[in-house]
mmCIF file of C-alpha atoms (C1' of nucleotides) in Angstrom:
data_model
loop_
_atom_site.group_PDB
_atom_site.id
_atom_site.type_symbol
_atom_site.label_atom_id
_atom_site.label_comp_id
_atom_site.label_asym_id
_atom_site.label_seq_id
_atom_site.Cartn_x
_atom_site.Cartn_y
_atom_site.Cartn_z
ATOM 1 C CA MET A 24 31.324 8.342 -18.334
ATOM 2 C CA THR A 25 28.688 10.875 -17.439
ATOM 3 C CA ALA A 26 28.129 12.915 -14.299
ATOM 4 C CA ALA A 27 25.671 11.880 -11.607
ATOM 5 C CA ILE A 28 22.169 12.993 -12.412
ATOM 6 C CA ALA A 29 20.826 13.147 -8.850
ATOM 7 C CA PRO A 30 21.981 16.693 -7.945
ATOM 8 C CA ARG A 31 20.512 18.192 -11.110
ATOM 9 C CA LEU A 32 17.273 16.223 -10.718
ATOM 10 C CA LEU A 33 16.879 17.289 -7.091
ATOM 11 C CA ARG A 34 17.471 20.913 -7.957
ATOM 12 C CA TRP A 35 15.046 20.731 -10.870
ATOM 13 C CA ALA A 36 12.345 18.964 -8.847
ATOM 14 C CA LYS A 37 12.334 21.581 -6.116
ATOM 15 C CA ARG A 38 10.898 24.021 -8.610
ATOM 16 C CA HIS A 39 9.198 21.844 -11.222
ATOM 17 C CA GLY A 40 8.381 18.552 -9.532
ATOM 18 C CA ARG A 41 4.941 17.352 -8.429
ATOM 19 C CA HIS A 42 4.504 17.895 -4.706
ATOM 20 C CA ASP A 43 0.753 17.639 -4.207
ATOM 21 C CA LEU A 44 -0.179 14.107 -5.232
ATOM 22 C CA PRO A 45 -2.674 12.532 -2.805
ATOM 23 C CA TRP A 46 -0.287 9.783 -1.689
ATOM 24 C CA GLN A 47 2.522 12.245 -0.934
ATOM 25 C CA ARG A 48 0.821 13.507 2.223
ATOM 26 C CA ARG A 49 3.180 13.223 5.184
ATOM 27 C CA SER A 50 0.653 13.278 8.014
ATOM 28 C CA GLY A 51 -0.263 10.194 10.026
ATOM 29 C CA SER A 52 1.740 7.280 11.349
ATOM 30 C CA ARG A 53 4.544 5.689 9.378
ATOM 31 C CA ASN A 54 2.376 2.674 8.735
ATOM 32 C CA ARG A 55 -0.474 4.831 7.464
ATOM 33 C CA ILE A 56 1.871 6.611 5.072
ATOM 34 C CA ALA A 57 3.318 3.312 3.859
ATOM 35 C CA TYR A 58 -0.197 1.983 3.312
ATOM 36 C CA ARG A 59 -1.121 4.966 1.126
ATOM 37 C CA VAL A 60 2.097 4.696 -0.888
ATOM 38 C CA TRP A 61 1.545 0.960 -1.294
ATOM 39 C CA VAL A 62 -2.003 1.318 -2.610
ATOM 40 C CA ALA A 63 -0.915 4.135 -4.923
ATOM 41 C CA GLU A 64 2.003 2.121 -6.299
ATOM 42 C CA ILE A 65 -0.261 -0.830 -7.084
ATOM 43 C CA MET A 66 -2.839 1.384 -8.774
ATOM 44 C CA LEU A 67 -0.084 3.121 -10.735
ATOM 45 C CA GLN A 68 1.196 -0.128 -12.250
ATOM 46 C CA GLN A 69 0.592 0.319 -15.975
ATOM 47 C CA THR A 70 -1.845 3.125 -15.212
ATOM 48 C CA GLN A 71 -1.368 6.848 -15.580
ATOM 49 C CA VAL A 72 -1.433 9.237 -12.639
ATOM 50 C CA ALA A 73 -4.440 11.227 -13.837
ATOM 51 C CA THR A 74 -6.466 8.027 -14.142
ATOM 52 C CA VAL A 75 -5.457 6.783 -10.702
ATOM 53 C CA ILE A 76 -6.195 9.875 -8.607
ATOM 54 C CA PRO A 77 -10.027 9.611 -8.381
ATOM 55 C CA TYR A 78 -9.809 5.849 -7.791
ATOM 56 C CA PHE A 79 -7.242 6.402 -5.062
ATOM 57 C CA GLN A 80 -9.420 8.969 -3.291
ATOM 58 C CA ARG A 81 -12.488 6.723 -3.302
ATOM 59 C CA PHE A 82 -10.412 3.690 -2.284
ATOM 60 C CA MET A 83 -8.872 5.492 0.681
ATOM 61 C CA ARG A 84 -12.259 6.685 1.842
ATOM 62 C CA ALA A 85 -13.602 3.128 1.711
ATOM 63 C CA PHE A 86 -10.501 1.384 3.080
ATOM 64 C CA PRO A 87 -8.564 3.922 5.196
ATOM 65 C CA SER A 88 -6.136 1.394 6.717
ATOM 66 C CA VAL A 89 -4.492 -1.950 6.041
ATOM 67 C CA ARG A 90 -6.835 -3.496 8.570
ATOM 68 C CA ALA A 91 -9.926 -1.961 6.987
ATOM 69 C CA LEU A 92 -8.821 -3.350 3.646
ATOM 70 C CA ALA A 93 -8.036 -6.773 5.104
ATOM 71 C CA ASP A 94 -11.387 -6.967 6.875
ATOM 72 C CA ALA A 95 -13.365 -5.957 3.780
ATOM 73 C CA PRO A 96 -14.948 -8.520 1.448
ATOM 74 C CA LEU A 97 -13.113 -9.010 -1.832
ATOM 75 C CA ASP A 98 -16.288 -7.973 -3.651
ATOM 76 C CA ASP A 99 -16.128 -4.492 -2.114
ATOM 77 C CA VAL A 100 -12.498 -4.147 -3.166
ATOM 78 C CA LEU A 101 -13.254 -5.232 -6.736
ATOM 79 C CA ALA A 102 -16.184 -2.820 -6.868
ATOM 80 C CA HIS A 103 -13.821 0.041 -6.033
ATOM 81 C CA TRP A 104 -11.356 -1.245 -8.638
ATOM 82 C CA SER A 105 -13.989 -1.586 -11.354
ATOM 83 C CA GLY A 106 -12.812 0.315 -14.436
ATOM 84 C CA LEU A 107 -9.122 0.429 -13.463
ATOM 85 C CA GLY A 108 -8.278 -2.861 -15.169
ATOM 86 C CA TYR A 109 -5.693 -5.508 -14.309
ATOM 87 C CA TYR A 110 -7.970 -6.879 -11.628
ATOM 88 C CA ALA A 111 -5.336 -9.298 -10.372
ATOM 89 C CA ARG A 112 -3.852 -6.194 -8.765
ATOM 90 C CA ALA A 113 -6.947 -5.799 -6.605
ATOM 91 C CA ARG A 114 -7.094 -9.481 -5.700
ATOM 92 C CA ASN A 115 -3.386 -9.497 -4.823
ATOM 93 C CA LEU A 116 -3.667 -6.265 -2.846
ATOM 94 C CA HIS A 117 -6.521 -7.710 -0.815
ATOM 95 C CA ARG A 118 -4.680 -10.991 -0.274
ATOM 96 C CA ALA A 119 -1.548 -9.108 0.765
ATOM 97 C CA ALA A 120 -3.520 -6.956 3.211
ATOM 98 C CA ARG A 121 -4.779 -10.113 4.901
ATOM 99 C CA LEU A 122 -1.230 -11.465 5.069
ATOM 100 C CA VAL A 123 -0.082 -8.212 6.663
ATOM 101 C CA ARG A 124 -2.942 -8.371 9.150
ATOM 102 C CA ASP A 125 -2.391 -12.028 10.035
ATOM 103 C CA GLU A 126 1.385 -12.414 9.818
ATOM 104 C CA HIS A 127 2.806 -8.937 10.322
ATOM 105 C CA ARG A 128 0.540 -7.624 13.094
ATOM 106 C CA GLY A 129 -1.074 -5.219 10.679
ATOM 107 C CA ARG A 130 2.185 -3.399 9.979
ATOM 108 C CA LEU A 131 3.564 -3.281 6.459
ATOM 109 C CA PRO A 132 7.152 -4.649 6.350
ATOM 110 C CA THR A 133 9.748 -1.871 6.353
ATOM 111 C CA GLN A 134 12.353 -3.645 4.204
ATOM 112 C CA ARG A 135 12.405 -4.386 0.501
ATOM 113 C CA ALA A 136 12.911 -8.147 0.717
ATOM 114 C CA PRO A 137 9.904 -9.010 2.920
ATOM 115 C CA LEU A 138 7.762 -6.577 0.930
ATOM 116 C CA GLU A 139 8.651 -8.458 -2.249
ATOM 117 C CA THR A 140 7.241 -11.658 -0.822
ATOM 118 C CA LEU A 141 3.764 -10.120 -0.745
ATOM 119 C CA PRO A 142 1.565 -10.801 -3.790
ATOM 120 C CA GLY A 143 1.526 -7.946 -6.295
ATOM 121 C CA ILE A 144 4.715 -6.329 -4.974
ATOM 122 C CA GLY A 145 7.739 -6.829 -7.216
ATOM 123 C CA ARG A 146 11.189 -5.336 -7.003
ATOM 124 C CA SER A 147 10.319 -1.885 -8.293
ATOM 125 C CA THR A 148 7.168 -1.477 -6.218
ATOM 126 C CA ALA A 149 8.928 -2.670 -3.064
ATOM 127 C CA ALA A 150 11.773 -0.248 -3.731
ATOM 128 C CA ALA A 151 9.342 2.598 -4.322
ATOM 129 C CA ILE A 152 7.646 1.957 -0.984
ATOM 130 C CA VAL A 153 10.832 1.919 1.119
ATOM 131 C CA ALA A 154 12.400 4.768 -0.834
ATOM 132 C CA GLN A 155 9.411 7.035 -0.457
ATOM 133 C CA THR A 156 8.480 6.179 3.129
ATOM 134 C CA ASP A 157 11.935 5.668 4.662
ATOM 135 C CA GLY A 158 14.395 7.152 2.205
ATOM 136 C CA GLN A 159 16.138 3.806 1.821
ATOM 137 C CA PRO A 160 18.546 3.883 -1.144
ATOM 138 C CA GLU A 161 16.724 1.293 -3.253
ATOM 139 C CA ALA A 162 16.445 1.796 -6.996
ATOM 140 C CA ILE A 163 13.129 1.752 -8.801
ATOM 141 C CA LEU A 164 12.685 1.023 -12.503
ATOM 142 C CA ASP A 165 9.299 1.998 -13.852
ATOM 143 C CA GLY A 166 8.384 3.252 -17.287
ATOM 144 C CA ASN A 167 9.549 6.791 -16.549
ATOM 145 C CA VAL A 168 12.930 5.768 -15.184
ATOM 146 C CA LYS A 169 13.456 3.363 -18.079
ATOM 147 C CA ARG A 170 12.846 6.164 -20.554
ATOM 148 C CA VAL A 171 15.039 8.736 -18.800
ATOM 149 C CA LEU A 172 17.938 6.325 -18.333
ATOM 150 C CA ALA A 173 17.660 4.766 -21.795
ATOM 151 C CA ARG A 174 17.930 8.244 -23.329
ATOM 152 C CA TYR A 175 20.512 9.710 -20.995
ATOM 153 C CA HIS A 176 22.830 6.732 -21.427
ATOM 154 C CA ALA A 177 21.684 5.856 -24.970
ATOM 155 C CA VAL A 178 20.805 2.283 -24.084
ATOM 156 C CA PRO A 179 19.567 0.576 -27.242
ATOM 157 C CA GLY A 180 16.874 -2.101 -27.422
ATOM 158 C CA TRP A 181 13.427 -2.720 -26.018
ATOM 159 C CA PRO A 182 13.331 -2.778 -22.184
ATOM 160 C CA GLY A 183 11.125 -5.869 -22.345
ATOM 161 C CA GLU A 184 14.226 -7.835 -23.332
ATOM 162 C CA THR A 185 16.038 -9.290 -20.362
ATOM 163 C CA ALA A 186 19.462 -7.960 -21.355
ATOM 164 C CA VAL A 187 18.168 -4.408 -21.793
ATOM 165 C CA ALA A 188 16.272 -4.524 -18.521
ATOM 166 C CA ARG A 189 19.391 -5.755 -16.751
ATOM 167 C CA GLN A 190 21.426 -2.819 -18.055
ATOM 168 C CA LEU A 191 18.734 -0.371 -17.001
ATOM 169 C CA TRP A 192 18.546 -1.863 -13.511
ATOM 170 C CA THR A 193 22.305 -1.471 -13.168
ATOM 171 C CA LEU A 194 22.127 2.157 -14.253
ATOM 172 C CA ALA A 195 19.164 2.783 -11.951
ATOM 173 C CA GLU A 196 21.193 1.459 -9.024
ATOM 174 C CA GLN A 197 24.214 3.581 -9.979
ATOM 175 C CA GLU A 198 22.190 6.769 -10.278
ATOM 176 C CA THR A 199 20.227 6.308 -7.047
ATOM 177 C CA PRO A 200 21.870 8.529 -4.411
ATOM 178 C CA GLN A 201 22.520 7.544 -0.811
ATOM 179 C CA ARG A 202 20.590 10.494 0.570
ATOM 180 C CA ASP A 203 17.474 12.406 -0.474
ATOM 181 C CA VAL A 204 16.240 9.155 -1.989
ATOM 182 C CA ALA A 205 12.559 9.927 -1.595
ATOM 183 C CA ALA A 206 12.977 13.249 -3.377
ATOM 184 C CA TYR A 207 15.226 11.705 -6.030
ATOM 185 C CA THR A 208 12.791 8.877 -6.742
ATOM 186 C CA GLN A 209 9.948 11.327 -7.136
ATOM 187 C CA ALA A 210 12.137 13.660 -9.200
ATOM 188 C CA ILE A 211 13.184 11.155 -11.838
ATOM 189 C CA MET A 212 9.581 10.004 -12.231
ATOM 190 C CA ASP A 213 8.376 13.590 -12.511
ATOM 191 C CA LEU A 214 11.003 14.338 -15.146
ATOM 192 C CA GLY A 215 9.914 11.290 -17.135
ATOM 193 C CA ALA A 216 6.253 12.204 -16.802
ATOM 194 C CA THR A 217 6.481 15.914 -17.614
ATOM 195 C CA VAL A 218 9.692 16.602 -19.583
ATOM 196 C CA CYS A 219 11.299 13.386 -20.838
ATOM 197 C CA THR A 220 7.977 12.236 -22.274
ATOM 198 C CA ARG A 221 7.558 9.433 -24.757
ATOM 199 C CA ARG A 222 6.684 11.789 -27.581
ATOM 200 C CA ARG A 223 7.589 15.441 -28.018
ATOM 201 C CA PRO A 224 10.052 15.540 -25.113
ATOM 202 C CA GLY A 225 10.941 18.970 -23.713
ATOM 203 C CA CYS A 226 14.689 18.688 -24.110
ATOM 204 C CA GLU A 227 15.004 22.496 -24.186
ATOM 205 C CA THR A 228 14.061 22.657 -20.510
ATOM 206 C CA CYS A 229 15.597 19.354 -19.371
ATOM 207 C CA PRO A 230 18.189 19.618 -16.609
ATOM 208 C CA LEU A 231 20.010 16.596 -18.065
ATOM 209 C CA ALA A 232 20.221 17.763 -21.673
ATOM 210 C CA GLY A 233 23.810 18.954 -21.190
ATOM 211 C CA ASP A 234 25.224 15.440 -21.340
ATOM 212 C CA CYS A 235 22.264 13.325 -22.456
ATOM 213 C CA GLN A 236 23.710 10.919 -24.996
ATOM 214 C CA ALA A 237 20.536 10.478 -26.986
ATOM 215 C CA TYR A 238 20.110 14.259 -27.202
ATOM 216 C CA ALA A 239 23.723 14.728 -28.251
ATOM 217 C CA ALA A 240 23.199 12.229 -31.034
ATOM 218 C CA GLY A 241 19.932 13.865 -32.091
ATOM 219 C CA ARG A 242 18.175 10.546 -31.583
ATOM 220 C CA VAL A 243 16.008 11.074 -28.511
ATOM 221 C CA GLY A 244 13.047 9.549 -30.335
ATOM 222 C CA ASP A 245 14.906 6.264 -30.806
ATOM 223 C CA TYR A 246 15.054 5.536 -27.069
ATOM 224 C CA PRO A 247 13.867 3.396 -25.499
ATOM 225 C CA GLY A 248 13.483 0.873 -28.297
ATOM 226 C CA ALA A 249 9.924 0.008 -29.248
ATOM 227 C CA ARG A 250 8.237 -3.238 -28.457
ATOM 228 C CA PRO A 251 8.170 -5.553 -31.482
ATOM 229 C CA GLN A 252 4.656 -5.293 -32.866
ATOM 230 C CA ARG A 253 2.403 -8.278 -33.312
ATOM 231 C CA GLN A 254 -1.063 -8.303 -34.732
ATOM 232 C CA LYS A 255 -3.884 -8.828 -32.288
ATOM 233 C CA PRO A 256 -6.480 -11.542 -32.841
ATOM 234 C CA GLN A 257 -10.114 -10.495 -33.071
ATOM 235 C CA ARG A 258 -12.636 -12.202 -30.800
ATOM 236 C CA ARG A 259 -16.409 -12.051 -30.759
ATOM 237 C CA ARG A 260 -18.595 -13.052 -27.818
ATOM 238 C CA VAL A 261 -22.339 -12.963 -27.230
ATOM 239 C CA PHE A 262 -23.620 -11.671 -23.893
ATOM 240 C CA ALA A 263 -27.140 -12.418 -22.641
ATOM 241 C CA VAL A 264 -29.030 -9.367 -21.363
ATOM 242 C CA LEU A 265 -31.646 -11.413 -19.550
ATOM 243 C CA TRP A 266 -34.477 -9.811 -17.579
ATOM 244 C CA ASN A 267 -36.923 -11.546 -15.301
ATOM 245 C CA ASN A 268 -40.528 -10.534 -14.677
ATOM 246 C CA ALA A 269 -39.404 -8.464 -11.674
ATOM 247 C CA GLY A 270 -37.326 -6.208 -13.909
ATOM 248 C CA LYS A 271 -34.043 -7.627 -12.686
ATOM 249 C CA ILE A 272 -31.068 -8.605 -14.811
ATOM 250 C CA MET A 273 -28.962 -11.748 -14.563
ATOM 251 C CA LEU A 274 -25.284 -11.480 -13.706
ATOM 252 C CA THR A 275 -22.742 -14.245 -13.169
ATOM 253 C CA ARG A 276 -19.490 -14.157 -11.311
ATOM 254 C CA ARG A 277 -16.490 -14.850 -13.498
ATOM 255 C CA ALA A 278 -13.769 -17.339 -12.611
ATOM 256 C CA PRO A 279 -11.176 -15.936 -10.179
ATOM 257 C CA THR A 280 -8.383 -16.098 -12.778
ATOM 258 C CA GLY A 281 -8.215 -15.106 -16.420
ATOM 259 C CA ILE A 282 -9.809 -12.127 -18.087
ATOM 260 C CA TRP A 283 -11.945 -9.999 -15.768
ATOM 261 C CA GLY A 284 -11.201 -12.474 -12.944
ATOM 262 C CA GLY A 285 -13.657 -12.341 -10.054
ATOM 263 C CA LEU A 286 -15.820 -9.650 -11.634
ATOM 264 C CA TRP A 287 -19.563 -9.783 -12.271
ATOM 265 C CA CYS A 288 -20.591 -10.089 -15.896
ATOM 266 C CA LEU A 289 -23.463 -10.933 -18.221
ATOM 267 C CA PRO A 290 -23.700 -14.640 -19.167
ATOM 268 C CA GLU A 291 -21.192 -15.090 -21.991
ATOM 269 C CA TRP A 292 -21.480 -17.331 -25.059
ATOM 270 C CA PRO A 293 -19.229 -18.089 -28.015
ATOM 271 C CA ASP A 294 -22.027 -17.319 -30.510
ATOM 272 C CA GLU A 295 -25.722 -16.452 -30.928
ATOM 273 C CA ALA A 296 -26.804 -20.065 -31.394
ATOM 274 C CA SER A 297 -25.523 -21.280 -28.062
ATOM 275 C CA CYS A 298 -26.935 -18.205 -26.335
ATOM 276 C CA ARG A 299 -30.361 -18.719 -27.911
ATOM 277 C CA ASP A 300 -30.296 -22.403 -26.979
ATOM 278 C CA TRP A 301 -29.626 -21.480 -23.394
ATOM 279 C CA LEU A 302 -32.342 -18.802 -23.399
ATOM 280 C CA ALA A 303 -34.837 -21.309 -24.871
ATOM 281 C CA GLY A 304 -34.007 -23.826 -22.199
ATOM 282 C CA TYR A 305 -34.534 -21.069 -19.678
ATOM 283 C CA GLY A 306 -38.111 -20.566 -20.794
ATOM 284 C CA LEU A 307 -37.815 -17.833 -23.389
ATOM 285 C CA THR A 308 -40.821 -18.047 -25.708
ATOM 286 C CA GLY A 309 -40.288 -15.013 -27.959
ATOM 287 C CA THR A 310 -37.124 -14.035 -29.808
ATOM 288 C CA ALA A 311 -34.119 -12.350 -28.276
ATOM 289 C CA GLU A 312 -33.347 -8.828 -29.432
ATOM 290 C CA PRO A 313 -29.844 -7.991 -30.640
ATOM 291 C CA LEU A 314 -28.497 -4.742 -29.168
ATOM 292 C CA ALA A 315 -25.742 -2.585 -30.611
ATOM 293 C CA PRO A 316 -22.358 -4.394 -30.455
ATOM 294 C CA ILE A 317 -19.534 -2.884 -28.411
ATOM 295 C CA GLU A 318 -15.918 -2.844 -29.552
ATOM 296 C CA HIS A 319 -13.348 -3.265 -26.794
ATOM 297 C CA ALA A 320 -9.582 -3.345 -27.238
ATOM 298 C CA PHE A 321 -7.179 -5.197 -24.960
ATOM 299 C CA THR A 322 -3.415 -5.246 -25.044
ATOM 300 C CA HIS A 323 -3.329 -8.639 -26.703
ATOM 301 C CA PHE A 324 -6.639 -8.956 -28.580
ATOM 302 C CA ARG A 325 -9.778 -7.163 -29.714
ATOM 303 C CA LEU A 326 -13.190 -8.136 -28.483
ATOM 304 C CA GLN A 327 -16.558 -7.459 -30.046
ATOM 305 C CA LEU A 328 -19.315 -7.777 -27.458
ATOM 306 C CA VAL A 329 -22.682 -8.690 -28.955
ATOM 307 C CA PRO A 330 -25.542 -8.181 -26.466
ATOM 308 C CA LEU A 331 -28.654 -10.326 -26.923
ATOM 309 C CA GLN A 332 -31.616 -9.044 -24.897
ATOM 310 C CA ALA A 333 -34.534 -11.178 -23.722
ATOM 311 C CA VAL A 334 -37.250 -11.165 -21.067
ATOM 312 C CA ILE A 335 -38.272 -14.309 -19.202
ATOM 313 C CA ARG A 336 -41.835 -14.154 -17.966
ATOM 314 C CA ARG A 337 -41.719 -17.363 -15.971
ATOM 315 C CA PRO A 338 -38.297 -18.939 -15.551
ATOM 316 C CA ARG A 339 -38.955 -22.662 -15.852
ATOM 317 C CA ARG A 340 -35.575 -24.158 -15.282
ATOM 318 C CA VAL A 341 -33.542 -24.429 -12.128
ATOM 319 C CA ALA A 342 -30.312 -22.526 -12.251
ATOM 320 C CA ASP A 343 -27.582 -24.257 -14.253
ATOM 321 C CA ALA A 344 -23.870 -23.647 -14.334
ATOM 322 C CA ALA A 345 -24.267 -20.689 -16.678
ATOM 323 C CA SER A 346 -26.879 -19.044 -14.483
ATOM 324 C CA GLY A 347 -26.235 -16.365 -11.957
ATOM 325 C CA ASP A 348 -28.107 -14.003 -9.696
ATOM 326 C CA TRP A 349 -30.732 -11.371 -10.415
ATOM 327 C CA TYR A 350 -29.920 -7.718 -9.771
ATOM 328 C CA SER A 351 -31.699 -4.439 -10.275
ATOM 329 C CA LEU A 352 -29.699 -2.155 -12.547
ATOM 330 C CA ASP A 353 -28.945 0.110 -9.597
ATOM 331 C CA ALA A 354 -27.533 -2.772 -7.572
ATOM 332 C CA ALA A 355 -25.670 -4.180 -10.584
ATOM 333 C CA LEU A 356 -23.905 -0.878 -11.179
ATOM 334 C CA ARG A 357 -22.531 -0.977 -7.636
ATOM 335 C CA LEU A 358 -20.747 -4.291 -8.295
ATOM 336 C CA GLY A 359 -17.294 -4.904 -9.708
ATOM 337 C CA LEU A 360 -17.995 -4.938 -13.444
ATOM 338 C CA PRO A 361 -15.753 -4.947 -16.527
ATOM 339 C CA ALA A 362 -15.711 -1.501 -18.134
ATOM 340 C CA PRO A 363 -17.640 -2.420 -21.299
ATOM 341 C CA ILE A 364 -20.300 -4.268 -19.286
ATOM 342 C CA ARG A 365 -20.620 -1.265 -16.983
ATOM 343 C CA SER A 366 -20.980 0.950 -20.018
ATOM 344 C CA LEU A 367 -23.691 -1.292 -21.465
ATOM 345 C CA LEU A 368 -25.676 -1.465 -18.219
ATOM 346 C CA ALA A 369 -25.354 2.275 -17.737
ATOM 347 C CA SER A 370 -26.814 2.919 -21.174
ATOM 348 C CA LEU A 371 -29.699 0.544 -20.385
ATOM 349 C CA GLN A 372 -30.334 2.502 -17.196
ATOM 350 C CA THR A 373 -30.361 5.761 -19.123
ATOM 351 C CA GLN A 374 -32.895 4.291 -21.544
ATOM 352 C CA GLN A 375 -35.114 3.157 -18.677
ATOM 353 C CA GLN A 376 -35.048 6.615 -17.152
ATOM 354 C CA GLU A 377 -35.858 8.230 -20.475
ATOM 355 C CA ASN A 378 -38.786 5.869 -20.936
ATOM 356 C CA GLN A 379 -40.021 6.701 -17.446
ATOM 357 C CA ASP A 380 -39.655 10.427 -18.056
ATOM 358 C CA GLY A 381 -41.513 9.999 -21.321
ATOM 359 C CA ALA A 382 -44.303 8.129 -19.539
ATOM 360 C CA HIS A 383 -44.558 10.840 -16.904
ATOM 361 C CA GLY A 384 -44.659 13.480 -19.590
ATOM 362 C CA ALA A 385 -47.432 11.627 -21.375
ATOM 363 C CA LEU A 386 -49.299 11.222 -18.098
ATOM 364 C CA ARG A 387 -49.012 14.900 -17.372
ATOM 365 C CA LYS A 388 -50.235 15.740 -20.813
ATOM 366 C CA THR A 389 -53.337 13.590 -20.482
ATOM 367 C CA GLY A 390 -53.896 14.570 -16.856
ATOM 368 C "C1'" DA B 24 11.797 -15.891 -22.552
ATOM 369 C "C1'" DA B 25 7.257 -15.105 -23.682
ATOM 370 C "C1'" DG B 26 2.444 -14.597 -22.766
ATOM 371 C "C1'" DC B 27 -1.202 -12.877 -19.954
ATOM 372 C "C1'" DC B 28 -3.653 -9.264 -17.685
ATOM 373 C "C1'" DG B 29 -7.629 -3.645 -18.784
ATOM 374 C "C1'" DG B 30 -8.603 0.594 -19.528
ATOM 375 C "C1'" DG B 31 -7.650 5.106 -20.867
ATOM 376 C "C1'" DG B 32 -4.787 9.077 -22.378
ATOM 377 C "C1'" DA B 33 -2.134 11.032 -26.048
ATOM 378 C "C1'" DT B 34 -1.107 11.549 -30.797
ATOM 379 C "C1'" DA C 14 -5.547 3.373 -35.285
ATOM 380 C "C1'" DT C 15 -1.458 2.807 -32.447
ATOM 381 C "C1'" DC C 16 1.429 3.008 -28.531
ATOM 382 C "C1'" DC C 17 2.244 2.769 -23.847
ATOM 383 C "C1'" DC C 18 1.490 3.870 -19.014
ATOM 384 C "C1'" DA C 19 4.654 4.650 -11.116
ATOM 385 C "C1'" DG C 20 4.670 -3.970 -13.461
ATOM 386 C "C1'" DG C 21 3.975 -8.508 -11.748
ATOM 387 C "C1'" DC C 22 2.670 -13.269 -12.242
ATOM 388 C "C1'" DT C 23 2.474 -17.641 -14.684
ATOM 389 C "C1'" DT C 24 4.051 -20.988 -17.786
#
DNA sequence: AAGCCGGGGAT
DNA sequence: ATCCCAGGCTT
């Protein structure tokens, strides 16, 4: 049996913990604080702190309260989430905000159980909210805590396995103190993020190294066990970069579920042939121009995006199921877009501006 | 229990 | 190129 880790973690965190994260601010009402912690916790799911911070700042400026978020259109929320990934988080957050507005009088529940009934809030996120806002002794188990506990107690196996996760939850509950829970929760996450890192851990400065079982065995790198690797399938999709005679580009809204759910996207086709067929039916007379393909990696597959660019002088067909709406590039870039599509449209915008600058330069030369 | 869901940082 | 990150939902 090992000693409790909480006292050492609390002492360590006082000096070395992170105390200036944007969602740690203590000013405002309890509900306002809980709202900020909630949004941060959702953004931080499978996303690193440094990535989240700018998104969090912009999100809070746009949606400063639960009610502001609930009253906003989903499109605005997705636009502010664009580039963060896991867009179900944004849809669930928005749905949950409306539930809080309509069924909880605009106040976030203060207990773990009712929080867990809201979409997007699981056990760990609910625990994080009540621990950080109210100091309730509820255990969290995120990636940092899993790593610290797996090493300290030398728990073998991949945490994705149910049995391993169950052990880690038990340990997390045992280590969570009855007081100073907010500080403890932050401390164990800070240790995992800055000292007990996945690779090259700083065991020399770790406050738990004295009785860390993985460290004692010289096997820190073996914990937690790695996910069994599987090879990812490769996919290839053709995307129509279709302009009309007004210089606007066609975008379609994707289905609410599945990959890039609810986001705006270029019309997507399984191959060039089907895309060209559709373009021909749309009134394209010339040939479509292939643009440079984009490689994009997901957790579970790789995607090659093949853009096919065309200009329609006089659209002759009424909109079909594959058709969408026309947007200027400026307007398009303000929508919720998948990251690679945003990248593609941004490069098109840069090209346009360079062409314009070139034209101005030429004009100036001749004039 | 296993698969799905993004994008980026670190190595 | 590979792994994984302040996980949760669906099947």
